[in-house]
JSON list of C-alpha atoms in Angstrom, two decimals:
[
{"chain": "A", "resi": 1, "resn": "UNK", "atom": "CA", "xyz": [-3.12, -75.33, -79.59]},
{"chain": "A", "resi": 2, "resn": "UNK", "atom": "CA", "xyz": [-4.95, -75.65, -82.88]},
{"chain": "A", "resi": 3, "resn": "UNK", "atom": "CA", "xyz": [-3.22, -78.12, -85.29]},
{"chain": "A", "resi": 4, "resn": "UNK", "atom": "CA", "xyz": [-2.47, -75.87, -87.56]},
{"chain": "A", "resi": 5, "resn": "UNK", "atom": "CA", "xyz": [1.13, -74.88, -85.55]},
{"chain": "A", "resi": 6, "resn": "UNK", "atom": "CA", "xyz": [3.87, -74.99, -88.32]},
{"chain": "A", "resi": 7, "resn": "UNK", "atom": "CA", "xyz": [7.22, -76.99, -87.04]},
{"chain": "A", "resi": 8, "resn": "UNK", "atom": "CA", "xyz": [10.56, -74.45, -86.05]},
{"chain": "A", "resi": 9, "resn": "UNK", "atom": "CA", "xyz": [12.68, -74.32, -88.88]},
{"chain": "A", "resi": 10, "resn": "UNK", "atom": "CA", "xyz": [15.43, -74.72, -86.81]},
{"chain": "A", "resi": 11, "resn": "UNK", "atom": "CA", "xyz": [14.98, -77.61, -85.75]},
{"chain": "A", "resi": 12, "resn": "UNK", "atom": "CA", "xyz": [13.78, -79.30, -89.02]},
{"chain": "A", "resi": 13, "resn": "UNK", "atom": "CA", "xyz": [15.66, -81.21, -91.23]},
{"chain": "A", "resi": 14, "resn": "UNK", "atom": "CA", "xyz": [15.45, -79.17, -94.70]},
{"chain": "A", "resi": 15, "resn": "UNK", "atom": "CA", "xyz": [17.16, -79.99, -98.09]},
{"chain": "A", "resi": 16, "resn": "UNK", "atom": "CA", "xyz": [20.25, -78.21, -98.26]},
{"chain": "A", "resi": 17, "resn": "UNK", "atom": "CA", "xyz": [20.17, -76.91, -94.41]},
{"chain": "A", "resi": 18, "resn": "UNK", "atom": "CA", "xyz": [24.15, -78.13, -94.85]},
{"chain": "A", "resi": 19, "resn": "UNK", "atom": "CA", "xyz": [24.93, -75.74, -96.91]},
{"chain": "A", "resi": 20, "resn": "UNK", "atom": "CA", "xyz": [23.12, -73.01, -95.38]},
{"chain": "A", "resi": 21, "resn": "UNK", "atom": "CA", "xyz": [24.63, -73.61, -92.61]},
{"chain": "A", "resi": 22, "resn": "UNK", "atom": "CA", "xyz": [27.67, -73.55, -93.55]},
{"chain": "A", "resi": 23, "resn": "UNK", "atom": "CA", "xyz": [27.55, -70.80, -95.76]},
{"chain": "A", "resi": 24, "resn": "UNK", "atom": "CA", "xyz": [26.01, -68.79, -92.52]},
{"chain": "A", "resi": 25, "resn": "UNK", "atom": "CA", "xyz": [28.92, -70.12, -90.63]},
{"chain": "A", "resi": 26, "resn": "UNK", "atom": "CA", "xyz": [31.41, -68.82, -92.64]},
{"chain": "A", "resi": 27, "resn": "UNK", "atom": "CA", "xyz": [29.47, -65.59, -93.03]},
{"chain": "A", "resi": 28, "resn": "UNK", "atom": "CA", "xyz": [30.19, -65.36, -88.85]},
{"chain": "A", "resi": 29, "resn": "UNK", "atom": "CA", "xyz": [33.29, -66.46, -89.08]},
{"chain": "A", "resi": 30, "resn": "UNK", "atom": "CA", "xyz": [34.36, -63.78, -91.71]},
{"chain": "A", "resi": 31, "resn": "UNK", "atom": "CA", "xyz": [32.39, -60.93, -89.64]},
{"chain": "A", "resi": 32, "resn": "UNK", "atom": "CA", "xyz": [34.33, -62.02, -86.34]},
{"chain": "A", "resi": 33, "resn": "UNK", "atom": "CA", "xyz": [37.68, -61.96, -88.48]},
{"chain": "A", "resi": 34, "resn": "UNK", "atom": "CA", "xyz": [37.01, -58.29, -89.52]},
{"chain": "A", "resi": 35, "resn": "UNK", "atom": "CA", "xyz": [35.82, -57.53, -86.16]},
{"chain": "A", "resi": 36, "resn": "UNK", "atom": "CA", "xyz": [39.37, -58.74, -84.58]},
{"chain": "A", "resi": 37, "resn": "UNK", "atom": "CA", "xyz": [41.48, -56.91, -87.22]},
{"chain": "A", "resi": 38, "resn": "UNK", "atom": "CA", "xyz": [39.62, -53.47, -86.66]},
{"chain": "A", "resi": 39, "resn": "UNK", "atom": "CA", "xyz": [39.70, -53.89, -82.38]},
{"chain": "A", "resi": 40, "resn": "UNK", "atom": "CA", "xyz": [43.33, -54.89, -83.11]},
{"chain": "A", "resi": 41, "resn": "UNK", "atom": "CA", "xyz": [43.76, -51.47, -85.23]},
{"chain": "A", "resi": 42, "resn": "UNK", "atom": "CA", "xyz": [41.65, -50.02, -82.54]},
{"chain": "A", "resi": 43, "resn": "UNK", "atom": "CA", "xyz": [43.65, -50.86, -79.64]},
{"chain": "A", "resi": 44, "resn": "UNK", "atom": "CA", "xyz": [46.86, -50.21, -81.61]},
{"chain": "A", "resi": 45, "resn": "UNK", "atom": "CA", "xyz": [45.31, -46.36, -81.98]},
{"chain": "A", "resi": 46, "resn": "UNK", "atom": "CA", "xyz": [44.13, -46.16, -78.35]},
{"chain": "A", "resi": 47, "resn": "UNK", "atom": "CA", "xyz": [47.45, -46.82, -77.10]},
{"chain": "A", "resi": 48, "resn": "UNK", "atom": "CA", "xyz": [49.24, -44.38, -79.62]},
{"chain": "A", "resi": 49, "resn": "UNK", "atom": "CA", "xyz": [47.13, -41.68, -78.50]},
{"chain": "A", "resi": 50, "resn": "UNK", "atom": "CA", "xyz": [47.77, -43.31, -73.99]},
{"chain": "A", "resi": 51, "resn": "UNK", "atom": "CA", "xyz": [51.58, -42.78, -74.88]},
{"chain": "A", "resi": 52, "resn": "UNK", "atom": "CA", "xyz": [51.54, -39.02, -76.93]},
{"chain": "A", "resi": 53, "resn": "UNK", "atom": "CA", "xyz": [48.72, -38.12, -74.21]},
{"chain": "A", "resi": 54, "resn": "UNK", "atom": "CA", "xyz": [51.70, -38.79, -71.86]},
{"chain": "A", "resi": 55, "resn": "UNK", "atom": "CA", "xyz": [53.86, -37.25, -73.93]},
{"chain": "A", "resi": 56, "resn": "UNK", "atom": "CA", "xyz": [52.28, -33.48, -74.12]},
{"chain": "A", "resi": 57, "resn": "UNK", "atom": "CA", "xyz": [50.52, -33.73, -70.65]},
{"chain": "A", "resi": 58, "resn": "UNK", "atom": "CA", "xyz": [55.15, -34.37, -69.36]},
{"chain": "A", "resi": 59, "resn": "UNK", "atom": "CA", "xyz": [55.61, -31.26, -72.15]},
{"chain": "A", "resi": 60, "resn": "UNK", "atom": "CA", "xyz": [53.12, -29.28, -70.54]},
{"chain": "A", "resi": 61, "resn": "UNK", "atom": "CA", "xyz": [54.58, -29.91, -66.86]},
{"chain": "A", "resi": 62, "resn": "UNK", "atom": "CA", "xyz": [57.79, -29.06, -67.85]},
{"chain": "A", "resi": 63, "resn": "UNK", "atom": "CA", "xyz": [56.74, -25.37, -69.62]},
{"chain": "A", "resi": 64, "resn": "UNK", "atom": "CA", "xyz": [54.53, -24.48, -66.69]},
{"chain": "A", "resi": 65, "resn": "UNK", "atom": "CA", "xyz": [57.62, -24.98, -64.39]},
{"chain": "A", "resi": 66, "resn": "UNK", "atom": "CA", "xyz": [59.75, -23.30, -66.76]},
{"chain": "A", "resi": 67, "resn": "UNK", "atom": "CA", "xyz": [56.68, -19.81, -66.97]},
{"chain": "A", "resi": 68, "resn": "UNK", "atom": "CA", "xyz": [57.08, -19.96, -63.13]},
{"chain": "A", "resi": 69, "resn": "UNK", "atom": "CA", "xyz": [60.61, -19.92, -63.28]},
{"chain": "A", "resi": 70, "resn": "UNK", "atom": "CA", "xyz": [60.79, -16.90, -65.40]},
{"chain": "A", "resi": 71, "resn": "UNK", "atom": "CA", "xyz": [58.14, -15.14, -63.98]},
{"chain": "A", "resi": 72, "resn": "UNK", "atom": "CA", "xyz": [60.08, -15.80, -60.40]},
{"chain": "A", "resi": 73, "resn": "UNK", "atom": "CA", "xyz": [63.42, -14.57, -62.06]},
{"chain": "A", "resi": 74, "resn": "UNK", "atom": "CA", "xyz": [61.33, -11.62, -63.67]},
{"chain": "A", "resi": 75, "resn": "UNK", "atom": "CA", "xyz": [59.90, -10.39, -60.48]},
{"chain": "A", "resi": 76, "resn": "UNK", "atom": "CA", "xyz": [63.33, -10.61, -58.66]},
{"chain": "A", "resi": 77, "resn": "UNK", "atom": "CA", "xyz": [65.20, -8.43, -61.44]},
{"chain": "A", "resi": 78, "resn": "UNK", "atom": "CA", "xyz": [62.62, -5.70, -61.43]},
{"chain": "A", "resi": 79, "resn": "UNK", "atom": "CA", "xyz": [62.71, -5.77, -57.25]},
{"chain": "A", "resi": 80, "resn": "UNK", "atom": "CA", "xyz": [65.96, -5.11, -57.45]},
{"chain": "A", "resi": 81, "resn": "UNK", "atom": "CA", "xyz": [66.35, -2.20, -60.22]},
{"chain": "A", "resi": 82, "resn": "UNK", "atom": "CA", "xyz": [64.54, 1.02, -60.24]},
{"chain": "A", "resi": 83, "resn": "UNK", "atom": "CA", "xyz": [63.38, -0.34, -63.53]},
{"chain": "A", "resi": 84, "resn": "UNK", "atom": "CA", "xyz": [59.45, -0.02, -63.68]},
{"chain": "A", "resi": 85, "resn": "UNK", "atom": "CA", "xyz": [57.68, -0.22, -66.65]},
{"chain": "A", "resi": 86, "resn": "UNK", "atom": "CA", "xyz": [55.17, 2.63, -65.46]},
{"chain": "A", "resi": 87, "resn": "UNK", "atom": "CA", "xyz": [58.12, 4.97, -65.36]},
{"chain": "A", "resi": 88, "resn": "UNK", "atom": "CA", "xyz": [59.02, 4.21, -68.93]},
{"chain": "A", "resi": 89, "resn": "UNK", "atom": "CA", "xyz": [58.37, 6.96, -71.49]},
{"chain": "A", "resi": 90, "resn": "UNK", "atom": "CA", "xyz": [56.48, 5.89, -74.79]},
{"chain": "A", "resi": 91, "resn": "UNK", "atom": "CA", "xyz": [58.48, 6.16, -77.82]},
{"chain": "A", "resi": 92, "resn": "UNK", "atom": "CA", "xyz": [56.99, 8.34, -80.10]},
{"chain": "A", "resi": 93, "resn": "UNK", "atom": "CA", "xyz": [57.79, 11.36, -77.11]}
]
């Protein structure tokens, strides 16, 4: 070491480190109260978009059963009739 080391400001006493202090403390403490409110909106939005997620992923279940359903009831009324869409004539004939 040479001497000529300054002391840490931290850790000496200063006129008006008080108020610094405290004004920095309150600083945090407003940044942290910001930071709640917006994960609190955050989280709020997350789940929203967990339950309407569940929502169109059910939706989406139930018209995939309901395609199959129709296709199945499509492909047993043209095995029974003589119906085939091959054997239709176009209408402008």
């Amino acid at each position: 070491m040479n001497g000529n080391t300054q002391p840490d400001d931290s850790i000496t006493p200063q006129s008006g480190s008080l108020a610094h202090d405290r004004a920095r403390l309150d600083d945090l403490e407003s940044r942290i109260a910001y930071q709640e409110h917006w994960l609190e909106s955050l989280d709020k939005a997350v789940a929203a978009q967990e339950r309407r997620l569940a929502q169109l992923e059910r939706m989406s279940e139930l018209m995939g059963q309901r395609l199959r359903e129709q296709h199945q009831a499509i492909n047993a009324t043209s095995e029974d009739s003589d119906y085939r869409a091959e054997n239709e004539v176009p209408p402008h004939y």
